[in-house]
């Protein structure tokens, strides 16, 4: 009998040693986290003469540089009421709560229960029994598996924080550009109405001349068709203005149709910003969407570490205590207590290996997504620089064109008084001038929108963020 027991103990010791050796062969090493390599961007293709402030000079409330108090009020209202931003804030709170949930995995759990049983059999006395018991379970985080999970969830929280910042920046940009469009439509409608009035005067002149046999009927019909076209364009401008107003209402968290922007003039209400030249550095650390993507790479990195640590033995401690009695009054007079430490070796668990492979594959996905966000950011900045530079140069040409056409219109009107030209030539000169002014107005709106887009592409006024593992703070 003693030989049998001794043999069993030897076999158990050998099995435990073999399991420890198997676990010791598991690769749980992790290289220090490094930002995924991406194509580098040494310089931007177009910088000279662009109204872009150095990074440290981009204020968080950069939209106030447009000097429009009404726009400031719209942005403040949107930041307080926009539902997309509220959703991002709620996700951030969820991620914060999940940090505590992950941290709770390293804490012991306590269960308590009470019960009673009543039994009556034929020929036997009625019996009753009462019991009270507790149990403590604690899986000790010897290798740091839970801690690694906390690090991963902390990185996810930081990613949701960056998501909120990106949503904040997108919201301000959308509110600003939509407001600029509405103001542009208002000026276009005003100019279109003036142009339409001029063309109706031309039509009246043509009709009078046709009555005198000076112009054919086809000329009158052509002018009427031109008025029809311009009236149609005016209706279209009104439609676009209404749609832009609905879009702005949604951004402000108001039902479409219940919020109206007062009629205004873009060039009178919104100033072109005059800020120092120079492009901010550290784009990869300033853009919230890039920061969020890198934090999710860190999440995947930590989950790989957690999956590797799952290959090691788990140590747990179970404690039980309780009492039972046939009488409720004597229930608390005696207690029993037990302590059961245990260690479990994952000798063969296909799920552990599969989870590790899945985590490693997800890391690759996160890294490629990060690279995609970086490449898209480079394109967005370059496009904004190109658009802003081209529109600023076009503005010079359009201003010169408008000034020259203004001189022409004034001279033609002076020549009319001397009888050197007809009234029709005056109308034509004025109509051409109005057309050039509309082009200059559209250019003003494009520069404003380009400036907003560039600030957004450069990360707005958010400070640089160093993505690091939570354990290093």
C-alpha positions in Angstrom: 0.0 0.0 0.0 2.8 2.4 0.9 4.6 1.5 -2.3 1.5 2.3 -4.3 1.2 5.7 -2.7 4.9 6.5 -3.1 4.6 5.5 -6.8 1.7 7.8 -7.3 3.5 10.7 -5.6 6.5 10.2 -7.9 4.3 10.1 -11.0 2.6 13.3 -9.8 5.9 15.1 -9.2 7.1 14.0 -12.6 3.9 15.2 -14.3 4.2 18.6 -12.5 7.8 18.9 -13.5 7.0 18.1 -17.1 4.2 20.6 -17.2 6.5 23.3 -15.7 9.1 22.5 -18.4 6.5 22.7 -21.1 5.3 26.1 -19.9 8.8 27.2 -19.5 9.4 26.6 -23.2 6.6 29.0 -24.1 7.8 32.2 -25.7 6.4 35.1 -23.6 9.0 37.6 -24.5 7.8 41.0 -26.0 9.9 43.6 -27.7 9.4 47.2 -26.5 6.5 48.9 -28.3 7.6 51.0 -31.3 5.5 53.1 -33.6 4.9 51.3 -36.9 7.2 52.4 -39.7 5.5 54.6 -42.3 6.7 56.5 -45.4 8.4 59.7 -44.3 7.5 63.2 -45.3 10.5 65.5 -45.2 8.8 68.7 -46.6 5.6 70.0 -48.0 5.5 70.8 -51.7 4.0 74.3 -51.4 4.6 76.5 -48.3 5.5 80.0 -49.4 2.9 82.7 -48.8 0.4 80.4 -47.1 -1.5 81.7 -44.0 -0.6 78.8 -41.8 0.7 79.3 -38.2 3.5 77.4 -36.6 2.1 74.6 -34.4 2.6 76.4 -31.1 0.7 79.4 -32.5 -2.4 77.5 -33.6 -4.9 78.3 -30.9 -7.5 75.7 -29.9 -10.2 78.2 -30.8 -8.7 78.9 -34.2 -12.1 79.6 -35.8 -12.2 82.9 -33.9 -9.6 84.3 -36.3 -12.4 84.7 -38.9 -13.7 87.6 -36.6 -17.3 86.6 -36.8 -19.1 86.5 -33.5 -22.1 84.7 -35.0 -19.8 81.9 -36.2 -18.3 81.7 -32.7 -21.8 81.2 -31.3 -22.6 78.5 -33.8 -19.5 76.6 -32.9 -20.2 76.9 -29.2 -23.7 75.6 -29.7 -22.6 72.7 -31.9 -20.0 71.6 -29.3 -22.7 71.5 -26.6 -25.5 69.9 -28.6 -24.1 67.8 -31.5 -25.1 64.2 -31.2 -22.1 62.7 -33.0 -19.8 64.4 -30.5 -22.0 63.2 -27.6 -21.8 59.6 -29.0 -18.0 59.9 -29.0 -18.0 61.2 -25.4 -20.3 58.3 -24.3 -17.9 55.8 -25.9 -15.0 57.4 -24.0 -16.9 56.9 -20.8 -17.6 53.3 -21.7 -13.8 52.8 -22.3 -13.0 54.4 -19.0 -15.4 52.1 -17.2 -13.9 49.1 -18.9 -10.5 49.9 -17.4 -12.0 49.3 -14.0 -13.6 46.1 -15.3 -10.3 44.8 -16.6 -8.6 45.8 -13.3 -11.2 43.8 -11.3 -9.8 40.6 -12.8 -6.9 40.8 -10.3 -9.1 41.1 -7.3 -10.6 38.3 -5.1 -14.3 37.6 -5.3 -16.4 36.8 -2.3 -19.7 34.8 -2.4 -22.0 34.2 0.5 -25.1 32.1 0.7 -27.7 30.8 3.2 -30.1 27.9 2.9 -32.5 25.7 4.7 -33.9 22.2 4.1 -37.1 20.6 5.5 -37.8 16.9 5.2 -40.6 14.6 6.4 -40.8 10.9 5.6 -43.4 8.4 6.5 -42.7 7.0 9.9 -40.0 9.5 10.5 -39.8 12.7 12.4 -39.9 16.1 10.7 -36.4 17.3 10.2 -35.0 20.7 9.4 -31.5 22.0 8.8 -30.0 25.5 8.3 -26.7 26.4 6.7 -24.6 29.5 6.1 -21.5 29.6 3.9 -19.0 31.8 2.2 -16.4 31.3 -0.5 -13.4 33.4 -1.6 -11.9 32.9 -5.0 -8.7 34.7 -6.0 -6.6 34.0 -9.1 -3.3 35.6 -8.3 -1.9 37.7 -11.2 1.6 36.2 -10.9 2.7 36.9 -14.5 0.8 40.1 -15.1 -1.9 38.8 -17.4 -4.5 41.1 -15.8 -2.1 44.0 -15.7 -1.5 43.6 -19.4 -5.2 43.6 -20.1 -5.5 46.8 -18.1 -2.8 48.4 -20.2 -4.6 47.3 -23.4 -7.9 48.8 -22.1 -6.1 52.0 -21.0 -4.7 52.3 -24.6 -8.3 51.9 -25.9 -9.5 54.6 -23.6 -6.8 56.9 -24.9 -7.8 56.0 -28.5 -11.4 56.9 -27.8 -10.2 60.2 -26.3 -8.4 60.9 -29.6 -11.5 59.9 -31.5 -13.4 62.6 -29.5 -10.8 65.1 -30.4 -11.0 64.2 -34.1 -14.8 64.5 -33.9 -14.4 67.8 -32.2 -12.2 69.1 -35.0 -14.4 67.7 -37.7 -17.5 69.3 -36.2 -15.9 72.7 -36.0 -14.7 72.4 -39.5 -18.1 71.3 -40.8 -19.9 74.1 -39.0 -17.5 76.7 -40.3 -17.6 75.6 -44.0 -21.3 75.1 -44.0 -21.8 78.6 -42.5 -19.5 80.0 -45.2 -21.5 78.4 -47.9 -24.8 79.8 -46.5 -23.3 83.3 -46.5 -22.0 82.8 -50.0 -25.4 81.7 -51.2 -26.9 84.8 -49.7 -24.5 87.1 -51.6 -25.0 85.1 -54.8 -28.8 85.4 -54.4 -28.4 89.1 -54.0 -26.1 89.4 -57.0 -28.3 87.2 -59.1 -31.3 89.3 -58.3 -29.4 92.4 -59.4 -28.3 90.7 -62.6 -31.8 89.5 -63.3 -33.1 93.0 -62.9 -30.5 94.3 -65.4 -31.5 91.6 -67.8 -35.2 92.6 -67.5 -34.2 96.2 -68.3 -32.4 94.8 -71.4 -35.5 92.9 -72.3 -37.6 96.0 -72.1 -35.2 97.9 -74.3 -35.1 95.1 -76.9 -38.9 94.9 -76.9 -39.1 98.7 -77.5 -36.5 98.4 -80.3 -38.3 95.5 -81.8 -41.5 97.7 -81.9 -39.5 100.2 -83.9 -38.1 97.6 -86.2 -34.5 98.0 -84.9 -34.0 94.4 -83.7 -35.5 91.1 -84.8 -37.9 89.1 -82.7 -35.3 86.4 -82.3 -33.2 88.8 -80.2 -36.2 89.4 -77.9 -36.8 85.7 -77.6 -33.1 85.0 -76.8 -33.2 87.6 -74.0 -36.4 86.1 -72.6 -34.7 82.7 -72.6 -31.8 84.2 -70.8 -34.1 85.6 -68.1 -35.7 82.1 -67.8 -32.2 80.6 -67.3 -31.3 83.2 -64.6 -34.6 82.7 -62.8 -34.0 79.0 -62.8 -30.5 79.6 -61.3 -32.0 81.9 -58.7 -34.4 79.1 -57.6 -31.5 76.7 -57.5 -29.5 79.0 -55.3 -32.5 79.2 -52.9 -32.7 75.4 -52.8 -29.0 75.0 -52.1 -29.2 77.6 -49.3 -32.1 75.8 -47.7 -30.3 72.4 -47.8 -27.1 74.0 -46.3 -29.3 75.5 -43.6 -30.7 72.0 -42.8 -27.2 70.5 -42.7 -26.1 73.2 -40.3 -29.2 72.6 -38.1 -28.3 69.0 -37.8 -24.7 69.8 -36.8 -26.2 72.1 -34.1 -28.4 69.3 -32.8 -31.6 71.0 -34.0 -34.4 69.6 -36.2 -33.9 70.5 -39.8 -36.1 73.4 -40.8 -36.4 74.8 -37.3 -33.2 76.7 -37.3 -32.6 79.6 -39.7 -29.4 81.5 -40.2 -30.2 85.2 -40.8 -29.4 86.6 -44.2 -25.9 88.0 -44.4 -22.9 88.9 -46.5 -19.9 86.6 -46.6 -17.3 89.3 -47.4 -18.8 91.7 -44.8 -19.1 89.3 -41.9 -16.2 86.9 -42.4 -12.6 88.1 -42.6 -9.7 86.2 -44.2 -7.4 85.2 -41.4 -4.0 86.9 -41.3 -1.7 84.6 -39.3 2.1 83.9 -39.5 3.5 81.7 -42.2 5.1 78.3 -41.5 3.8 74.8 -41.2 3.5 72.9 -37.9 5.8 70.0 -37.3 5.0 66.6 -35.7 1.9 66.0 -37.8 1.9 62.3 -36.7 1.6 63.4 -33.0 -0.9 66.2 -33.5 -3.6 64.8 -35.7 -6.2 63.1 -33.4 -7.1 60.5 -36.0 -3.5 59.4 -36.4 -3.1 59.4 -32.6 -6.2 57.2 -32.3 -4.9 54.8 -34.9 -1.6 54.4 -33.2 -3.2 53.8 -29.8 -5.1 51.0 -31.4 -1.8 49.5 -32.6 -0.8 49.7 -28.9 -4.0 47.9 -27.9 -3.2 45.1 -30.3 0.4 44.9 -29.0 -0.8 44.6 -25.4 -3.3 41.9 -26.3 -0.6 39.9 -27.9 1.4 40.1 -24.7 -1.7 39.0 -22.7 -2.2 36.1 -25.0 1.4 35.0 -24.6 1.2 35.2 -20.8 -1.9 33.0 -21.0 0.5 30.1 -21.8 1.9 30.2 -18.3 0.5 28.4 -15.3 -2.3 30.1 -13.3 -2.2 30.2 -9.5 -5.5 30.5 -7.6 -6.6 30.4 -4.0 -10.0 29.3 -2.8 -11.2 29.6 0.8 -14.4 28.2 2.1 -16.1 28.8 5.4 -19.6 28.0 6.8 -21.8 26.5 9.4 -24.8 24.3 9.6 -27.2 23.4 12.4 -30.5 21.6 12.9 -31.7 24.6 15.0 -31.7 28.2 13.8 -30.7 29.4 17.2 -27.5 27.4 17.3 -26.5 28.1 13.7 -23.6 30.5 14.6 -22.1 28.3 17.4 -19.8 26.3 15.2 -17.9 27.1 12.0 -15.8 25.2 9.5 -13.1 26.7 7.3 -11.0 25.4 4.4 -8.2 26.8 2.2 -7.4 25.3 -1.2 -4.4 26.8 -3.1 -4.0 25.4 -6.6 -1.9 25.8 -9.7 -3.1 24.9 -13.2 -0.7 24.2 -16.1 -2.1 24.8 -19.6 -0.4 21.7 -21.0 -2.8 21.3 -23.9 -5.3 24.1 -24.6 -5.8 24.7 -28.4 -7.7 27.9 -27.5 -4.5 29.5 -26.0 -2.5 29.1 -29.2 -5.4 30.1 -31.4 -6.0 33.3 -29.4 -2.3 34.1 -29.7 -2.4 33.7 -33.5 -5.5 35.8 -33.7 -4.0 38.6 -31.6 -0.9 38.7 -33.8 -3.0 38.9 -36.9 -5.0 41.7 -35.5 -1.8 43.6 -34.7 -0.9 43.5 -38.4 -4.4 44.8 -39.3 -4.0 47.7 -36.8 -0.5 48.6 -38.1 -1.7 48.7 -41.7 -4.7 50.8 -40.7 -2.3 53.2 -39.0 -0.2 53.5 -42.1 -3.4 54.1 -44.2 -4.4 57.0 -41.9 -0.9 58.5 -42.1 -0.8 58.4 -45.9 -4.3 59.9 -46.1 -3.2 62.7 -43.8 -0.3 63.5 -46.0 -2.6 63.7 -49.0 -5.1 65.9 -47.1 -2.4 68.4 -46.1 -0.9 68.5 -49.6 -4.3 69.0 -51.2 -5.2 71.8 -48.8 -1.9 73.5 -49.5 -2.4 73.2 -53.2 -5.9 74.5 -53.1 -5.1 77.4 -50.8 -2.1 78.4 -52.8 -4.0 78.2 -56.2 -7.1 80.1 -54.9 -4.9 82.8 -53.3 -3.2 83.3 -56.7 -6.5 83.2 -58.5 -7.8 85.9 -56.1 -5.2 88.3 -57.5 -6.3 87.6 -61.0 -10.0 87.9 -60.2 -9.5 91.2 -58.3 -7.6 92.6 -61.3 -10.3 91.4 -63.6 -13.1 92.9 -61.5 -11.2 96.2 -61.2 -10.7 96.4 -65.0 -14.3 95.5 -65.8 -15.4 98.2 -63.3 -13.4 100.7 -65.2 -14.9 99.5 -68.4 -18.4 99.8 -67.0 -17.8 103.3 -65.8 -16.3 104.4 -69.1 -19.2 102.9 -71.1 -21.7 104.6 -68.9 -19.8 107.9 -69.5 -19.8 107.3 -73.2 -23.6 106.7 -73.1 -24.1 110.3 -71.9 -22.1 111.5 -74.8 -24.2 109.4 -77.2 -21.2 107.3 -78.3 -22.7 103.9 -77.2 -26.1 102.4 -76.8 -27.9 101.5 -73.6 -27.5 97.9 -74.5 -23.7 98.2 -74.3 -24.0 99.7 -70.9 -26.2 96.8 -69.7 -23.8 94.3 -71.2 -20.8 95.9 -69.4 -22.6 95.9 -66.1 -23.7 92.3 -66.5 -20.1 91.2 -67.2 -19.0 93.1 -64.1 -21.5 91.4 -61.9 -20.4 88.0 -63.3 -16.8 88.8 -62.3 -17.9 89.9 -58.8 -19.7 86.5 -58.3 -16.5 84.7 -59.3 -14.6 86.8 -56.7 -17.2 86.0 -54.1 -16.8 82.3 -54.8 -13.1 82.6 -54.5 -13.4 84.3 -51.1 -15.5 81.4 -49.9 -13.0 78.9 -51.3 -10.1 80.5 -49.5 -12.0 80.5 -46.2 -12.9 76.8 -46.6 -9.4 75.9 -47.7 -8.1 77.6 -44.5 -10.5 75.6 -42.4 -9.5 72.4 -44.2 -5.8 73.1 -43.7 -6.2 73.8 -40.0 -8.1 70.5 -39.7 -5.5 68.6 -41.7 -2.8 69.9 -39.5 -4.5 68.8 -36.3 -6.1 72.1 -35.3 -4.9 73.3 -31.9 -4.4 70.0 -30.2 -1.0 69.5 -28.6 1.3 66.6 -29.6 0.7 63.2 -28.0 3.4 60.6 -27.3 1.7 57.2 -27.6 3.2 55.0 -24.8 2.2 52.0 -22.8 0.3 52.9 -19.7 2.8 50.9 -17.6 5.5 53.5 -18.4 3.7 56.5 -17.0 
